[in-house]
Coordinates of C-alpha atoms and ligand atoms in Angstrom, one line a residue:
M1 CA -31.2 0.1 0.2
Q2 CA -28.7 -1.9 2.1
E3 CA -25.7 0.1 3.4
K4 CA -22.4 -0.9 1.8
K5 CA -19.8 -2.4 4.0
T6 CA -17.1 -0.2 4.9
F7 CA -13.4 -0.6 4.5
Y8 CA -10.8 1.7 5.9
I9 CA -7.2 1.3 4.8
T10 CA -4.1 3.4 5.8
T11 CA -0.5 3.8 4.7
P12 CA 2.1 4.9 7.2
I13 CA 2.5 8.7 7.3
Y14 CA 5.9 9.4 5.8
Y15 CA 8.5 11.6 7.3
P16 CA 9.1 14.7 5.2
S17 CA 12.9 14.5 6.1
D18 CA 13.6 14.1 2.4
N19 CA 11.9 13.2 -0.7
L20 CA 10.3 9.8 -1.0
H21 CA 11.9 6.8 -3.0
I22 CA 10.6 3.7 -4.6
G23 CA 10.3 1.8 -1.4
H24 CA 7.9 4.4 0.1
A25 CA 6.1 4.4 -3.3
Y26 CA 5.7 0.6 -2.9
T27 CA 3.7 0.9 0.4
T28 CA 1.4 3.5 -1.1
V29 CA 0.8 1.8 -4.4
A30 CA 0.1 -1.5 -2.6
A31 CA -2.6 0.3 -0.3
D32 CA -4.0 2.0 -3.3
A33 CA -4.4 -1.4 -5.1
M34 CA -6.3 -2.8 -2.0
A35 CA -8.5 0.3 -1.8
R36 CA -9.3 0.2 -5.6
F37 CA -10.0 -3.5 -5.4
K38 CA -12.3 -3.1 -2.4
R39 CA -14.2 -0.3 -4.2
M40 CA -14.6 -2.5 -7.1
T41 CA -16.0 -5.4 -5.1
G42 CA -18.7 -2.9 -3.6
Y43 CA -17.2 -1.5 -0.4
D44 CA -17.5 1.9 0.8
V45 CA -13.7 2.5 1.2
W46 CA -11.8 5.2 3.1
F47 CA -8.1 5.4 2.1
L48 CA -5.8 7.5 4.1
T49 CA -2.2 8.6 3.7
G50 CA -0.2 11.6 5.1
S51 CA 2.9 13.0 6.6
D52 CA 4.5 12.7 9.9
E53 CA 6.0 16.1 10.3
H54 CA 7.2 16.7 13.9
G55 CA 10.3 15.7 15.8
Q56 CA 13.9 16.4 16.3
K57 CA 15.0 15.0 13.1
I58 CA 13.0 17.3 11.0
E59 CA 13.8 20.1 13.1
R60 CA 17.4 19.4 12.5
S61 CA 17.1 19.0 8.8
A62 CA 15.2 22.4 8.5
Q63 CA 18.0 24.1 10.5
E64 CA 20.6 22.7 8.3
K65 CA 18.8 24.2 5.3
G66 CA 18.3 27.5 7.1
Q67 CA 14.6 27.2 7.0
S68 CA 11.8 27.2 9.5
P69 CA 10.5 23.8 10.2
R70 CA 7.1 24.7 8.8
A71 CA 8.5 26.1 5.5
Y72 CA 10.7 23.1 5.2
V73 CA 8.0 20.5 5.6
D74 CA 5.5 22.5 3.4
K75 CA 7.8 22.1 0.5
I76 CA 8.5 18.5 1.0
V77 CA 5.0 17.4 1.7
A78 CA 3.9 19.2 -1.5
G79 CA 6.4 16.9 -3.3
F80 CA 4.7 13.9 -1.6
Q81 CA 1.3 15.1 -2.9
H82 CA 2.8 15.5 -6.4
L83 CA 4.3 12.0 -6.2
W84 CA 0.9 10.4 -5.2
R85 CA -0.9 12.2 -8.1
S86 CA 1.8 10.9 -10.5
L87 CA 1.3 7.2 -9.2
N88 CA -2.4 7.6 -9.6
I89 CA -3.1 7.1 -5.8
S90 CA -6.8 7.4 -4.9
N91 CA -6.4 8.4 -1.3
D92 CA -9.6 9.9 0.1
D93 CA -7.8 12.2 2.5
F94 CA -4.2 13.2 3.3
I95 CA -3.3 13.9 7.0
R96 CA -0.5 16.1 8.1
T97 CA 0.4 16.0 11.8
T98 CA 0.9 19.7 11.9
E99 CA -2.9 20.2 11.2
E100 CA -5.1 21.6 13.9
R101 CA -7.4 18.5 13.7
H102 CA -4.6 16.2 14.5
K103 CA -3.2 18.3 17.4
R104 CA -6.6 18.3 19.0
A105 CA -7.0 14.5 18.9
V106 CA -3.4 13.8 20.2
Q107 CA -3.9 16.2 23.2
K108 CA -7.3 14.7 24.0
I109 CA -5.8 11.3 24.1
F110 CA -2.8 12.4 26.1
Q111 CA -5.0 14.2 28.6
K112 CA -7.4 11.1 29.0
L113 CA -4.6 8.8 29.6
Y114 CA -3.0 11.1 32.1
N115 CA -6.3 11.7 33.9
Q116 CA -6.8 8.1 34.5
G117 CA -3.3 7.6 35.8
D118 CA -1.7 5.8 32.7
I119 CA 0.7 8.4 32.1
Y120 CA 3.2 9.7 34.8
K121 CA 6.2 11.8 34.9
A122 CA 9.7 10.4 35.8
S123 CA 13.4 11.1 35.1
Y124 CA 14.7 9.0 32.4
E125 CA 18.3 8.0 31.3
G126 CA 18.5 6.0 28.1
W127 CA 20.4 5.4 24.9
Y128 CA 18.8 7.6 22.2
C129 CA 19.0 6.9 18.5
T130 CA 18.3 10.2 16.7
P131 CA 17.6 8.9 13.2
C132 CA 15.1 6.2 14.5
E133 CA 13.9 8.7 17.3
T134 CA 13.9 5.8 19.8
F135 CA 15.2 5.4 23.3
W136 CA 16.8 2.0 24.1
T137 CA 17.8 0.4 27.3
E138 CA 21.4 -0.7 27.6
G139 CA 20.4 -4.4 27.2
R140 CA 18.7 -3.9 23.9
L141 CA 21.9 -2.3 22.2
V142 CA 23.7 -4.4 19.7
D143 CA 27.5 -3.8 20.0
G144 CA 26.6 -0.5 21.7
N145 CA 24.7 0.7 18.8
C146 CA 21.0 1.0 17.8
P147 CA 19.6 -2.5 17.3
D148 CA 17.3 -1.1 14.5
C149 CA 19.7 0.8 12.3
G150 CA 23.0 -0.1 13.7
R151 CA 24.0 3.5 14.1
P152 CA 25.5 5.0 17.3
V153 CA 23.3 6.0 20.0
E154 CA 23.9 9.0 22.7
L155 CA 23.2 8.7 26.5
L156 CA 20.4 11.2 27.3
R157 CA 18.9 12.2 30.8
E158 CA 15.7 14.1 30.9
E159 CA 12.3 14.4 32.7
S160 CA 9.7 12.8 30.6
Y161 CA 6.2 11.6 30.7
F162 CA 5.8 7.9 30.6
F163 CA 2.9 5.7 29.4
K164 CA 2.2 2.5 31.4
M165 CA 2.5 0.2 28.5
S166 CA 3.7 -2.6 30.8
K167 CA 0.3 -2.7 32.5
Y168 CA -1.4 -3.8 29.3
A169 CA 1.1 -6.3 28.1
D170 CA -0.9 -9.5 29.1
R171 CA -4.1 -8.0 27.5
M172 CA -2.2 -7.3 24.4
L173 CA -0.7 -10.7 24.1
K174 CA -4.1 -12.2 24.5
Y175 CA -5.5 -10.1 21.9
I176 CA -2.9 -11.2 19.4
E177 CA -3.4 -14.9 20.4
E178 CA -7.2 -14.6 20.0
N179 CA -7.0 -12.7 16.6
P180 CA -4.9 -14.9 14.3
D181 CA -5.4 -12.3 11.5
F182 CA -4.6 -9.3 13.4
I183 CA -0.9 -9.3 12.2
L184 CA 0.0 -10.8 8.8
P185 CA 2.1 -12.3 7.8
A186 CA 2.3 -15.1 10.5
S187 CA 6.2 -14.6 10.7
R188 CA 5.7 -11.1 12.0
R189 CA 3.0 -12.2 14.4
N190 CA 5.4 -14.6 15.9
E191 CA 8.0 -12.0 16.3
M192 CA 5.6 -9.6 18.0
M193 CA 4.4 -12.3 20.3
S194 CA 8.0 -13.0 21.4
F195 CA 8.7 -9.3 21.9
I196 CA 5.8 -8.9 24.3
K197 CA 6.8 -12.0 26.2
S198 CA 10.4 -10.7 26.5
G199 CA 8.9 -7.9 28.7
L200 CA 7.4 -4.6 27.8
E201 CA 8.7 -1.4 29.4
D202 CA 6.9 1.7 29.9
L203 CA 7.1 4.1 27.1
C204 CA 8.8 7.5 27.1
I205 CA 6.3 9.7 25.4
S206 CA 7.4 13.3 25.8
R207 CA 10.6 15.4 25.2
T208 CA 11.9 18.6 26.4
T209 CA 15.0 18.9 24.2
F210 CA 13.3 20.1 21.2
D211 CA 10.1 22.2 20.3
W212 CA 8.9 21.0 17.1
G213 CA 5.9 19.0 18.3
I214 CA 2.6 19.1 19.9
P215 CA 2.7 20.5 23.5
V216 CA 1.7 18.3 26.3
P217 CA -1.6 20.0 27.2
F218 CA -1.1 20.6 30.8
D219 CA 2.7 21.0 30.7
P220 CA 3.7 22.8 27.6
K221 CA 7.5 22.7 28.2
H222 CA 7.1 19.1 27.0
V223 CA 6.3 18.2 23.5
I224 CA 4.6 14.8 22.8
Y225 CA 7.1 12.3 21.5
V226 CA 6.8 11.1 17.9
W227 CA 4.9 7.7 18.0
V228 CA 2.0 8.8 20.1
D229 CA 1.8 11.8 17.9
A230 CA 2.2 9.8 14.6
L231 CA 0.1 6.8 15.3
T232 CA -2.9 8.9 16.3
N233 CA -3.1 10.3 12.7
Y234 CA -5.3 7.2 11.9
I235 CA -8.2 8.6 14.0
S236 CA -7.5 12.3 14.0
A237 CA -8.0 12.2 10.2
L238 CA -11.5 10.9 10.7
G239 CA -12.3 13.7 13.0
Y240 CA -11.9 11.8 16.5
G241 CA -11.9 14.5 19.1
G242 CA -13.4 17.1 16.9
E243 CA -16.9 18.5 16.5
D244 CA -17.8 16.4 13.5
D245 CA -16.6 12.8 14.2
S246 CA -19.1 11.1 11.7
L247 CA -16.2 9.6 9.7
Y248 CA -14.7 8.2 12.9
R249 CA -17.9 6.6 13.8
K250 CA -18.4 5.4 10.4
Y251 CA -14.9 3.9 9.5
W252 CA -13.1 3.2 12.7
P253 CA -11.7 0.5 13.5
A254 CA -9.4 0.4 10.4
D255 CA -9.6 -2.7 8.4
V256 CA -6.0 -2.6 7.4
H257 CA -3.0 -0.6 8.5
L258 CA -0.4 -1.3 5.8
V259 CA 3.2 -0.8 7.0
G260 CA 6.7 -1.8 6.3
K261 CA 8.2 -4.5 8.6
D262 CA 10.3 -1.8 10.1
I263 CA 7.3 -0.4 12.0
V264 CA 5.1 -3.4 12.6
R265 CA 6.1 -3.3 16.4
F266 CA 4.8 0.2 16.7
H267 CA 1.6 -0.6 15.0
T268 CA 0.9 -4.0 16.8
I269 CA 1.9 -3.2 20.2
I270 CA 2.2 0.6 21.0
W271 CA -0.8 1.7 19.0
P272 CA -3.3 -1.0 20.0
I273 CA -2.2 -0.5 23.7
I274 CA -2.9 3.4 23.4
L275 CA -6.3 2.5 22.1
M276 CA -7.0 -0.1 24.6
A277 CA -6.1 2.3 27.5
A278 CA -8.2 5.0 25.9
G279 CA -11.1 2.5 25.7
L280 CA -11.3 2.7 21.8
P281 CA -11.6 -0.2 19.4
L282 CA -8.4 -1.7 18.0
P283 CA -7.6 -1.9 14.3
K284 CA -8.6 -5.2 12.7
Q285 CA -5.3 -6.0 10.9
V286 CA -1.8 -4.8 10.5
V287 CA 0.0 -6.1 7.4
G288 CA 3.8 -5.8 7.5
H289 CA 5.3 -5.9 4.0
G290 CA 8.9 -6.6 3.3
W291 CA 11.6 -4.3 2.0
L292 CA 12.6 -3.3 -1.5
L293 CA 16.4 -3.7 -1.3
L294 CA 19.2 -2.6 -3.5
E295 CA 22.1 -4.9 -4.1
S296 CA 23.9 -2.3 -2.0
G297 CA 21.5 -2.9 1.0
K298 CA 18.3 -1.1 2.2
M299 CA 17.4 2.0 0.4
S300 CA 17.4 4.8 2.7
K301 CA 17.2 8.6 2.5
S302 CA 20.2 8.9 5.0
K303 CA 22.3 6.5 3.0
G304 CA 21.7 8.6 -0.2
N305 CA 21.2 5.4 -2.4
V306 CA 17.6 6.1 -3.3
V307 CA 15.7 5.4 -6.5
D308 CA 13.3 8.3 -7.5
P309 CA 10.1 7.0 -8.5
L310 CA 9.2 10.2 -10.6
V311 CA 12.1 9.3 -12.9
L312 CA 11.0 5.8 -13.5
I313 CA 7.4 7.0 -14.2
D314 CA 8.8 9.4 -16.8
K315 CA 10.7 6.8 -18.4
Y316 CA 8.5 3.7 -18.3
G317 CA 4.9 5.0 -17.6
V318 CA 3.0 4.8 -14.4
D319 CA 1.1 1.6 -15.0
A320 CA 4.3 -0.3 -15.7
I321 CA 5.8 1.0 -12.5
R322 CA 2.9 0.2 -10.5
Y323 CA 2.8 -3.3 -12.1
Y324 CA 6.4 -4.0 -11.3
L325 CA 6.2 -3.0 -7.7
L326 CA 3.1 -5.0 -7.0
R327 CA 4.3 -8.0 -8.7
E328 CA 7.7 -8.0 -7.6
L329 CA 7.5 -8.0 -3.8
P330 CA 6.2 -11.5 -2.7
F331 CA 3.9 -11.2 0.2
G332 CA 5.7 -10.3 3.4
A333 CA 9.1 -11.1 1.9
D334 CA 11.9 -8.6 0.7
G335 CA 12.6 -8.1 -3.0
Y336 CA 15.4 -6.6 -4.8
Y337 CA 15.1 -3.7 -7.0
S338 CA 17.0 -3.2 -10.2
E339 CA 16.3 -1.5 -13.5
E340 CA 17.2 -4.6 -15.4
A341 CA 14.6 -6.6 -13.3
L342 CA 12.0 -3.9 -14.0
V343 CA 12.7 -4.0 -17.7
H344 CA 12.6 -7.7 -17.7
R345 CA 9.2 -7.8 -15.9
I346 CA 7.7 -5.2 -18.3
N347 CA 9.0 -7.0 -21.3
Q348 CA 7.8 -10.4 -20.2
D349 CA 4.7 -9.9 -18.6
L350 CA 3.3 -6.7 -20.0
A351 CA 4.8 -6.5 -23.7
N352 CA 5.0 -10.5 -24.4
D353 CA 2.1 -11.8 -22.6
F354 CA -0.6 -9.0 -22.0
G355 CA 0.1 -6.6 -24.7
N356 CA 0.9 -9.0 -27.4
L357 CA -2.3 -10.9 -26.8
F358 CA -4.2 -7.7 -27.5
N359 CA -2.0 -7.1 -30.7
R360 CA -2.6 -10.6 -32.0
T361 CA -6.4 -10.7 -31.4
C362 CA -7.0 -7.3 -32.7
A363 CA -4.9 -7.9 -35.8
M364 CA -6.5 -11.2 -36.6
A365 CA -10.0 -9.8 -36.1
N366 CA -9.2 -7.1 -38.5
K367 CA -7.5 -9.4 -40.9
Y368 CA -10.4 -11.9 -41.0
F369 CA -13.5 -10.0 -40.2
G370 CA -12.8 -6.1 -40.5
G371 CA -12.6 -6.2 -36.8
R372 CA -16.1 -7.2 -36.1
L373 CA -17.0 -10.1 -33.8
E374 CA -20.3 -11.8 -33.6
A375 CA -21.7 -13.9 -30.7
P376 CA -19.8 -17.1 -30.2
G377 CA -21.0 -20.5 -31.1
E378 CA -21.0 -23.5 -28.9
P379 CA -18.0 -24.2 -27.0
E380 CA -15.6 -27.1 -28.2
G381 CA -12.2 -28.4 -27.8
P382 CA -9.9 -26.3 -25.5
D383 CA -12.7 -23.6 -25.0
A384 CA -14.0 -25.3 -21.8
E385 CA -10.8 -25.0 -20.1
L386 CA -10.2 -21.4 -21.1
L387 CA -13.6 -20.4 -19.9
E388 CA -13.3 -22.3 -16.7
L389 CA -10.1 -20.4 -15.9
V390 CA -11.4 -17.0 -16.9
Q391 CA -14.6 -17.5 -15.0
S392 CA -12.9 -18.6 -11.7
T393 CA -10.2 -16.1 -11.8
P394 CA -12.3 -13.1 -10.3
G395 CA -13.1 -15.3 -7.3
K396 CA -9.4 -16.4 -7.0
V397 CA -8.1 -12.8 -7.2
E398 CA -10.6 -11.7 -4.5
E399 CA -9.5 -14.5 -2.3
L400 CA -5.8 -13.7 -2.7
M401 CA -6.5 -9.9 -2.1
N402 CA -8.4 -10.7 1.2
R403 CA -5.3 -12.7 2.2
R404 CA -3.3 -9.5 1.2
E405 CA -1.3 -11.5 -1.3
I406 CA -1.2 -8.8 -3.9
S407 CA 1.8 -10.1 -6.0
N408 CA -0.1 -13.6 -6.3
A409 CA -3.3 -11.7 -7.3
V410 CA -1.6 -9.8 -10.0
A411 CA 0.0 -13.1 -11.2
A412 CA -3.4 -14.6 -11.4
V413 CA -4.7 -11.9 -13.8
I414 CA -1.5 -12.1 -16.1
R415 CA -2.0 -15.9 -16.1
L416 CA -5.1 -15.4 -18.1
A417 CA -3.1 -13.7 -20.9
G418 CA -0.7 -16.6 -20.8
R419 CA -3.5 -19.2 -21.0
A420 CA -5.1 -17.3 -23.9
N421 CA -1.9 -17.0 -25.8
K422 CA -1.7 -20.8 -25.4
Y423 CA -5.3 -21.0 -26.5
L424 CA -4.4 -19.2 -29.9
E425 CA -1.7 -21.8 -30.5
E426 CA -4.1 -24.7 -29.8
T427 CA -7.0 -23.3 -32.0
A428 CA -4.7 -21.9 -34.7
P429 CA -7.1 -19.3 -36.1
W430 CA -4.7 -18.6 -39.0
A431 CA -5.3 -22.3 -40.1
L432 CA -9.2 -21.9 -39.5
A433 CA -9.1 -19.0 -41.8
K434 CA -8.1 -20.9 -44.6
D435 CA -11.4 -22.9 -44.7
P436 CA -14.6 -20.8 -45.5
A437 CA -16.6 -23.5 -43.7
K438 CA -14.8 -22.7 -40.4
R439 CA -15.7 -18.9 -40.3
G440 CA -18.0 -19.5 -37.4
R441 CA -15.4 -21.4 -35.4
L442 CA -12.9 -18.7 -36.1
N443 CA -15.3 -16.1 -34.9
T444 CA -15.7 -18.1 -31.7
V445 CA -12.1 -18.5 -31.0
L446 CA -11.4 -14.7 -31.5
Y447 CA -14.4 -13.8 -29.4
N448 CA -13.3 -16.0 -26.6
V449 CA -9.9 -14.4 -26.5
A450 CA -11.3 -10.9 -26.7
E451 CA -13.7 -11.7 -23.9
T452 CA -10.7 -13.1 -21.9
L453 CA -9.0 -9.7 -22.5
R454 CA -12.0 -7.8 -21.3
F455 CA -12.0 -9.9 -18.0
A456 CA -8.2 -9.3 -17.6
T457 CA -8.7 -5.5 -18.2
V458 CA -11.3 -5.3 -15.6
L459 CA -9.2 -7.3 -13.0
I460 CA -6.0 -5.6 -13.7
S461 CA -7.5 -2.2 -13.2
P462 CA -7.0 -1.7 -9.4
F463 CA -3.3 -2.4 -10.1
M464 CA -2.9 -0.4 -13.4
P465 CA -5.8 2.1 -13.2
G466 CA -4.7 3.8 -16.3
L467 CA -4.8 0.7 -18.6
P468 CA -8.6 0.3 -19.1
E469 CA -9.0 3.6 -20.9
R470 CA -6.2 2.6 -23.3
A471 CA -7.5 -0.8 -23.7
W472 CA -11.3 -0.4 -24.2
P473 CA -10.9 1.1 -27.7
L474 CA -9.1 -1.8 -28.9
L475 CA -12.0 -4.1 -27.9
G476 CA -14.4 -1.6 -29.5
L477 CA -15.6 -0.3 -26.2
E478 CA -16.0 3.2 -25.1
E479 CA -14.6 4.0 -21.6
R480 CA -17.6 4.2 -19.0
P481 CA -17.3 3.5 -15.3
D482 CA -19.6 0.5 -15.4
L483 CA -17.2 -1.2 -17.8
H484 CA -14.7 -1.9 -15.0
T485 CA -17.1 -3.2 -12.3
W486 CA -17.1 -6.5 -10.6
E487 CA -20.7 -7.0 -11.9
S488 CA -19.4 -6.8 -15.4
L489 CA -17.3 -10.0 -14.9
R490 CA -19.9 -12.2 -16.5
W491 CA -18.9 -14.4 -19.3
G492 CA -20.4 -13.1 -22.7
G493 CA -20.4 -9.3 -21.6
L494 CA -18.5 -8.3 -24.7
P495 CA -21.4 -7.3 -27.0
A496 CA -21.9 -9.1 -30.2
G497 CA -21.0 -6.9 -33.1
T498 CA -18.3 -5.2 -31.4
V499 CA -15.5 -3.9 -33.6
L500 CA -11.9 -4.6 -32.5
K501 CA -9.3 -2.0 -33.5
K502 CA -5.7 -2.2 -34.3
G503 CA -3.8 0.3 -32.1
K504 CA -0.4 1.1 -30.9
P505 CA 1.0 -1.5 -28.7
L506 CA -0.2 -1.2 -25.0
F507 CA 3.2 -2.0 -23.7
P508 CA 6.0 -1.5 -26.3
R509 CA 8.9 -3.9 -25.7
I510 CA 11.9 -1.9 -24.1
D511 CA 15.3 -2.5 -25.5
P512 CA 17.4 -3.6 -22.5
A513 CA 20.2 -1.8 -24.3
T514 CA 18.7 1.5 -23.5
L515 CA 19.1 0.8 -19.8
G516 CA 20.6 3.5 -17.7
E517 CA 19.8 6.2 -20.4
G518 CA 17.5 9.2 -19.7
Ligands
ME8_1 O1 8.4 5.3 9.6 N1 11.2 -0.8 1.0 O2 8.2 7.0 8.2 P1 9.2 6.7 7.0 C1 9.9 -1.0 1.2 N2 6.8 8.3 10.0 N3 9.1 0.0 2.0 C2 9.8 1.1 2.5 C3 11.3 1.1 2.2 C4 11.9 0.2 1.4 N4 13.2 0.2 1.1 N5 11.7 2.2 2.9 C5 10.5 2.8 3.4 C6 8.0 6.4 9.3 N6 9.5 2.1 3.3 C7 7.0 6.9 10.3 C8 5.7 6.1 10.2 S1 3.2 5.8 10.9 C9 2.2 6.3 12.1 C10 4.6 6.6 11.2 C11 8.1 2.3 3.6 O3 9.1 8.0 6.1 C12 7.6 1.4 4.7 O4 6.2 1.2 4.6 O5 10.4 6.4 7.5 C13 8.0 2.0 6.0 O6 7.1 1.5 7.0 C14 7.7 3.5 5.6 O7 8.0 3.6 4.3 C15 8.4 4.4 6.6 O8 8.4 5.7 6.1

């Protein structure tokens, strides 16, 4: 048997400095949709997420709460895992940077780079932003503040280890130039190329002012500074540097590192240069998505204006929340979160278009045929256009997903429902039902719509994985894994004699007047 092609996708590992908000949920849900889609299209997928547990900020947060860093992160990380289960995330592994397997890999890379002369010790003076855990040179400050978050920085001087990033700048730039799909979208790629061209400085990669980190193997007074530690998770989780590195050999290099635009630079410059220096293959692609903003600005744990995804899941259901997130953020751009927009999306796309099509179809099949649909007759009238759209949609969705345009892919699926609703208007089954001679045609029309719903259910499943088991009974099908496979997407797959059922609406309309309650 031919081996399946592999697909390795990662999310950032999140800081357990506080609970996660809807912005973090976006990244993980988007990665999950890609992972599920690739599994459905026949890939052997490995999907990783995790937590980035070291550093001064975490150490301080734990102190403020009067806890040990370990006890503090354990509790928050348990919350992450609960959130991912609640969001139906299908990750294959969860890496914590406090695990032994991770420490071993980080120390191995550090030692290797040191042995070959790419790491050196020097005294360092710089402007440090504690929330961002980043050193800045004077020239990069904006009005004397951190250029990333705008908060005040402090002047620090210490002995540190440095990584000779500058030595690899030309090679890195060449790699980006020669691999147009390495950084998506193109706007981020251009930003990164200008960043390198403006000159790369060597990178400070150890600290002596706190202890909560992985010690430098040959100089344990120093702990390894966050980014070298954090980025290595993508290979430590695969067993790199350990006794069993079969996953590493199977899945590395990663196909996609999905990250927010705030950390594209770390993933497209620092990380590949570390790998380049260590003689390891570079990831194939880094996708930088936009931010989910509030009217009041960027959601952030430190600003305290966060939206808790668990509350939304409770109120609207996990599929609706996943749908909203995936549909709302256009590829690479920012989007605004508001509960009004969320309710509007659910009502418009899920209740009116998608759910209502199920309702109408099942109701009519029951009214006219006791639910039972036979094989369709020859296509006529508007059938050809509907069939053409339905049959070309899987290919279109796949192409959009391969371009990482999730929102457009989701929209293409919902468009099927919109088109089929229009088809019902065009064919007017209620009029056909009045003429006994047209029962065959009536059956064909309803079959075509039911079959469109079957396609839409399969195609929407990576985005709303809980939907199929609720939808199949309406189409007279019993939940089975082979119902939502790529192979099932052949016109005519809905068996003749299937009995459509009337059920509760899949997505009840939400009364906007209830907003803010609960
Ligand atoms: O940066 N909108 O962790 P982090 C969309 N530990 N996405 C958002 C968002 C928003 N408002 N806010 C956060 C770190 N995110 C490091 C990563 S990786 C080796 C180390 C998402 O907890 C976005 O993907 O601050 C961002 O990159 C990630 O959360 C940062 O999470």
